[in-house]
XYZ file of C-alpha atoms in Angstrom:
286
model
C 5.800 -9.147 -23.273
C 2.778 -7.604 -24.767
C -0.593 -7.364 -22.855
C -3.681 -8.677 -24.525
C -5.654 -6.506 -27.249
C -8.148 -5.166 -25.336
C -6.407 -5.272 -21.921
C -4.428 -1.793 -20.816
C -1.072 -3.533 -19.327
C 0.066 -1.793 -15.531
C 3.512 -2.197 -14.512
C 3.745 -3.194 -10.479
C 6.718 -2.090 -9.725
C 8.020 -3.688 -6.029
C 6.354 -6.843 -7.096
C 8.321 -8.822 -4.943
C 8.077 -7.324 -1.822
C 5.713 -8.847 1.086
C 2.158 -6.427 -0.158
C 3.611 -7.236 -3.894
C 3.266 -10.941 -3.241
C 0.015 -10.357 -1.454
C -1.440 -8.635 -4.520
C -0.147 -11.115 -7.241
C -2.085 -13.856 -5.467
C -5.457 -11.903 -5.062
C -5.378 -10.812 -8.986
C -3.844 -14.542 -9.873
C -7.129 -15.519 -8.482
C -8.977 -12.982 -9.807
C -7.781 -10.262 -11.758
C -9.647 -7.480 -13.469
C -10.997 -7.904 -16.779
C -9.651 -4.618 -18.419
C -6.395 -4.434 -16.511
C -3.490 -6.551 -17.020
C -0.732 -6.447 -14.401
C 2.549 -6.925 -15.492
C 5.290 -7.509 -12.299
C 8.539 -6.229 -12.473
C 11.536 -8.110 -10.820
C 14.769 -6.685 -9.976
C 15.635 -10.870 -10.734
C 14.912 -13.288 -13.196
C 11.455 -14.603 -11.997
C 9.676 -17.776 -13.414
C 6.882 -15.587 -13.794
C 4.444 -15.659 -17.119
C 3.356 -12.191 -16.269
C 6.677 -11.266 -15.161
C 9.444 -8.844 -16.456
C 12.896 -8.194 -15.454
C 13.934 -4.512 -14.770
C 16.193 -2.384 -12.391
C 17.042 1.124 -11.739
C 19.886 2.197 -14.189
C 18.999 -0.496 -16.928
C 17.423 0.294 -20.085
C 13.120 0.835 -20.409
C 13.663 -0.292 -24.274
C 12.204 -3.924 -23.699
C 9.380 -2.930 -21.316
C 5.578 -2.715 -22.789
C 4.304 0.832 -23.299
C 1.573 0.875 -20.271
C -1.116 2.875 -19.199
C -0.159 3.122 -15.544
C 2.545 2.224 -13.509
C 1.693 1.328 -9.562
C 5.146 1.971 -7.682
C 5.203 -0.708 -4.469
C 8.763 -0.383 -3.968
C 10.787 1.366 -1.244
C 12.345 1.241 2.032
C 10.683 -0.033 4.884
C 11.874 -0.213 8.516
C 12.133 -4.025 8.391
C 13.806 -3.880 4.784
C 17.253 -2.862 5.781
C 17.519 -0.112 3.523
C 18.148 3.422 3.629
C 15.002 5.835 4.103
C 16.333 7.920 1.630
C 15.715 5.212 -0.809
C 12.006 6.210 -1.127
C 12.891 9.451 -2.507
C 15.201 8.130 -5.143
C 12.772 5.389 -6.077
C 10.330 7.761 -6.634
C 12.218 9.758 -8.878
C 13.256 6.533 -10.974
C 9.217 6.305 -11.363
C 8.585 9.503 -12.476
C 11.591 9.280 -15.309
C 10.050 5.773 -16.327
C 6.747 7.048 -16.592
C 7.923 9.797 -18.319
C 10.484 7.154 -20.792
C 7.075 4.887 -21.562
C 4.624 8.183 -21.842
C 2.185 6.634 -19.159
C -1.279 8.008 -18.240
C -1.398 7.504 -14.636
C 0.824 7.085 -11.595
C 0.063 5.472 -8.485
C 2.838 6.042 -5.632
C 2.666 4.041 -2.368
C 3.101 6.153 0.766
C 2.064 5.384 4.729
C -0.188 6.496 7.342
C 3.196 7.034 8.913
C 3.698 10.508 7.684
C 0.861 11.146 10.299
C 1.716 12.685 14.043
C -0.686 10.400 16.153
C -3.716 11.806 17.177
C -6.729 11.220 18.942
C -8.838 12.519 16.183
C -9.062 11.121 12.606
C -6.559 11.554 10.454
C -7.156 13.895 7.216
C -4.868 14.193 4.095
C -4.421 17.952 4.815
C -2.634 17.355 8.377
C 0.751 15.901 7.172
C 3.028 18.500 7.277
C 4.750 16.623 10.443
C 6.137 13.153 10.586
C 6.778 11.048 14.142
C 9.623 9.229 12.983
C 12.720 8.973 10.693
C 10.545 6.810 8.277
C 7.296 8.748 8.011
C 9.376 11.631 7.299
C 10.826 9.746 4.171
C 7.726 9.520 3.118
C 6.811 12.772 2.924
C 10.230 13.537 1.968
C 9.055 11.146 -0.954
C 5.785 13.062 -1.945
C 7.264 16.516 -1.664
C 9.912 14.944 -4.488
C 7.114 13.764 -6.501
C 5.716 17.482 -6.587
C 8.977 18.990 -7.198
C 9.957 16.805 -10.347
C 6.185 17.381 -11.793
C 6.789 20.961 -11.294
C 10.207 20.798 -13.094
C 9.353 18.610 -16.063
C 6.808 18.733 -19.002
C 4.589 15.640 -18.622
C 1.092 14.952 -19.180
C 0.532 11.649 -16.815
C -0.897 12.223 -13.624
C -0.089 11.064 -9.822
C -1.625 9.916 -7.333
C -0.098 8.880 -3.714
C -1.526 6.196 -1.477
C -1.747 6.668 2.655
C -1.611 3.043 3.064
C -2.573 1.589 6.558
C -1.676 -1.442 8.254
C -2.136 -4.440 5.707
C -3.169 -7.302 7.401
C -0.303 -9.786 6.955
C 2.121 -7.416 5.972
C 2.364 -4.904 9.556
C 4.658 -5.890 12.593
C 1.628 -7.420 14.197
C 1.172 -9.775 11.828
C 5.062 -10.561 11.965
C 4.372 -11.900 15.701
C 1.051 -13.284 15.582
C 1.093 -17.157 14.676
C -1.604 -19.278 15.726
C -1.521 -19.899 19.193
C 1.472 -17.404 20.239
C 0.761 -14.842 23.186
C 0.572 -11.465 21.912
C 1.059 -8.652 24.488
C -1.123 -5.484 24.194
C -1.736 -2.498 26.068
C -5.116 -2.124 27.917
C -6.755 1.836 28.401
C -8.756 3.112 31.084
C -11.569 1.857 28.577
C -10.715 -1.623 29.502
C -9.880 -1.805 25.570
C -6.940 -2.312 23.565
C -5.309 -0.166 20.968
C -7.284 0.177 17.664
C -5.854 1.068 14.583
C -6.356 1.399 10.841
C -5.979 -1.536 8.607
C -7.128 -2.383 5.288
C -6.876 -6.114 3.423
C -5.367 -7.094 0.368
C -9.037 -8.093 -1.217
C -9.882 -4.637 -0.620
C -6.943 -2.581 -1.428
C -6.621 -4.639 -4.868
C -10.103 -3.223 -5.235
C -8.951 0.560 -3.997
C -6.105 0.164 -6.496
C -7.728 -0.974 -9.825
C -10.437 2.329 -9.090
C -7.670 4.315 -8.515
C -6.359 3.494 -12.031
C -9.143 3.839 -13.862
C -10.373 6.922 -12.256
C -7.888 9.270 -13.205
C -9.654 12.471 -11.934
C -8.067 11.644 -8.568
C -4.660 13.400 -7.847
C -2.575 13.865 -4.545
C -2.709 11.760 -1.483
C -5.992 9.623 -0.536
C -6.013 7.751 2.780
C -6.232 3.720 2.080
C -8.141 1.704 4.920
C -11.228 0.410 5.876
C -13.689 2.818 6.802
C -13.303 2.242 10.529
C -10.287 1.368 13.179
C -9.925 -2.552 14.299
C -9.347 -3.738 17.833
C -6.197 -5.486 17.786
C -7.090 -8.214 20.360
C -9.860 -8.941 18.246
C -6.664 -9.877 15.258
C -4.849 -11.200 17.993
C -8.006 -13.606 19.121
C -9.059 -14.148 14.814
C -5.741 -15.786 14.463
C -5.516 -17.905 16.909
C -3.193 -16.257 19.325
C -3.887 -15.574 23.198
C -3.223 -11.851 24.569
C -1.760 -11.047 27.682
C -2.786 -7.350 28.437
C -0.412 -4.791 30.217
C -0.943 -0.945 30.916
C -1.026 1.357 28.449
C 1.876 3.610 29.262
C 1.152 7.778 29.611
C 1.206 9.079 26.258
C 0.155 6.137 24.435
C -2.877 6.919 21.796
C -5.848 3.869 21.802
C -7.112 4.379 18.541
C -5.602 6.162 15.483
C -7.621 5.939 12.837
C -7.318 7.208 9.271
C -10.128 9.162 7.695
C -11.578 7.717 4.773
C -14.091 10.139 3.725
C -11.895 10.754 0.273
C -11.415 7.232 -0.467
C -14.993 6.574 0.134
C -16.218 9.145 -2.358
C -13.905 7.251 -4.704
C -14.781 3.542 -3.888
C -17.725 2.437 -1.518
C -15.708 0.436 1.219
C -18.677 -1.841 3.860
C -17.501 -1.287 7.329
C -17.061 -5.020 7.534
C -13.668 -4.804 5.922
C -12.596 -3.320 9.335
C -13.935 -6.745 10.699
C -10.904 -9.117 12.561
C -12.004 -11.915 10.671
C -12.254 -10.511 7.037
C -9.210 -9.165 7.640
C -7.710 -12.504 9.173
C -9.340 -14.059 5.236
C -7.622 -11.988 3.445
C -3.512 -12.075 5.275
C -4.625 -15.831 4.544
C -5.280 -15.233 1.147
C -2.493 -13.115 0.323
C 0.034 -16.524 0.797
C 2.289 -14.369 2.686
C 0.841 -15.421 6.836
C 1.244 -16.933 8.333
């Protein structure tokens, strides 16, 4: 398929997955007037704005595309190997290269981040806590290697993607009026962490593409940490509070400082509720 005339056509690659779907229904409600997102399937899809493409098949009868926004990889709910996030990134970087792209957006996590009391920064990630944040890294160090080792004039940038509301673990438990259990800190709070809605990153994205003056890893989340029991309450759900364990961190928190110089984020997108909207509005919660 071709995009329209004076539309530059983005490939989503991953458009299937749980933030894929989440995105597709924020920009089938609203999409951006210059951009035209085109969703690659591993399947045949019943999708207008849908094409069908794998790893190992042929780029001939894909659109030549400004950007390419990679979604896809292994997650620890998905079943596949970490490793996978390496290779996929790779497979990016060759199609980019194959349909002579201007800009790459790679999707990484806050979990390449040791937990810390203090606010995270994009220069601290040369440690990861766990077997998947490690991938992830393991994934950005590959996508500095193969730019070092090939001739290509696109450029990359990689997104520390918090929580998204709808799409996290929390979310996965949380129906309307199920008992979520939480830690409670000597604050008499619960934990707080990082999350960011799909309203909002659509918005972080589209910038992203368009600003191509951005390279290397930016933080993606709201501009503040959310209490969780205030999620918990916004949907609906009761919480039943136990003690916070020795060792356990209340708030981690990215730092948004870069994002924000990038794209003005209001602290209300760290509000439960808007974030509560938007999970709701992303068709995939609950």
């Amino acid at each position: 398929m071709a995009p329209e005339p004076h539309k530059r056509a983005v490939l989503v690659l991953g458009a299937s997955g749980k933030v894929g779907r989440m995105l597709r229904s924020i920009w089938r409600e609203k999409s951006p007037e210059d951009i035209e997102f085109i969703y690659v399937y591993r399947n045949n899809r019943n999708d207008q704005q849908g094409v069908v493409w794998q790893p190992g098949d042929p780029s001939d009868h894909l659109p030549k595309a400004h950007a390419i926004v990679a979604l896809w990889g292994a997650t620890p709910r998905s079943g596949h190997a970490f490793s996978e996030n390496a290779d996929l990134a790779n497979v990016t970087l060759e199609l980019a290269k194959a349909l002579e792209v201007e800009r790459v957006l790679h999707f990484s996590s806050s979990a390449v981040y040791l937990p810390s009391t203090k606010p995270l920064t994009e220069t601290i990630s040369d440690n990861a806590p766990n077997a998947y944040g490690q991938s992830k890294l393991d994934m950005e160090q590959q996508i500095t290697s193969w730019m070092s080792e090939n001739e290509v004039t696109f450029s990359n940038v990689i997104l520390r993607l918090a929580n998204v509301a709808g799409a996290d673990a929390l979310f996965t438990n949380m129906k309307p009026g199920n008992t979520v259990t939480l830690d409670r800190f000597a604050d008499g709070l619960g934990p707080r962490r990082s999350y960011i809605g799909s309203v909002d990153l659509a918005k972080v994205i589209e910038a992203l593409i368009n600003d191509q003056s951005v390279l290397g890893p930016v933080n993606v989340a709201a501009p503040k940490a959310t209490e969780m029991a205030d999620l918990a309450k916004a949907a609906g759900c009761r919480v039943e509070w136990t003690s916070a364990p020795d060792g356990a961190i209340a708030t981690v928190a990215l730092d948004t400082r870069r994002l924000q110089s990038i794209l003005k984020i209001d602290e209300a997108a760290a509000e439960a509720q808007h974030l509560i909207d938007c999970a709701k509005k992303g068709e995939v919660w609950p």
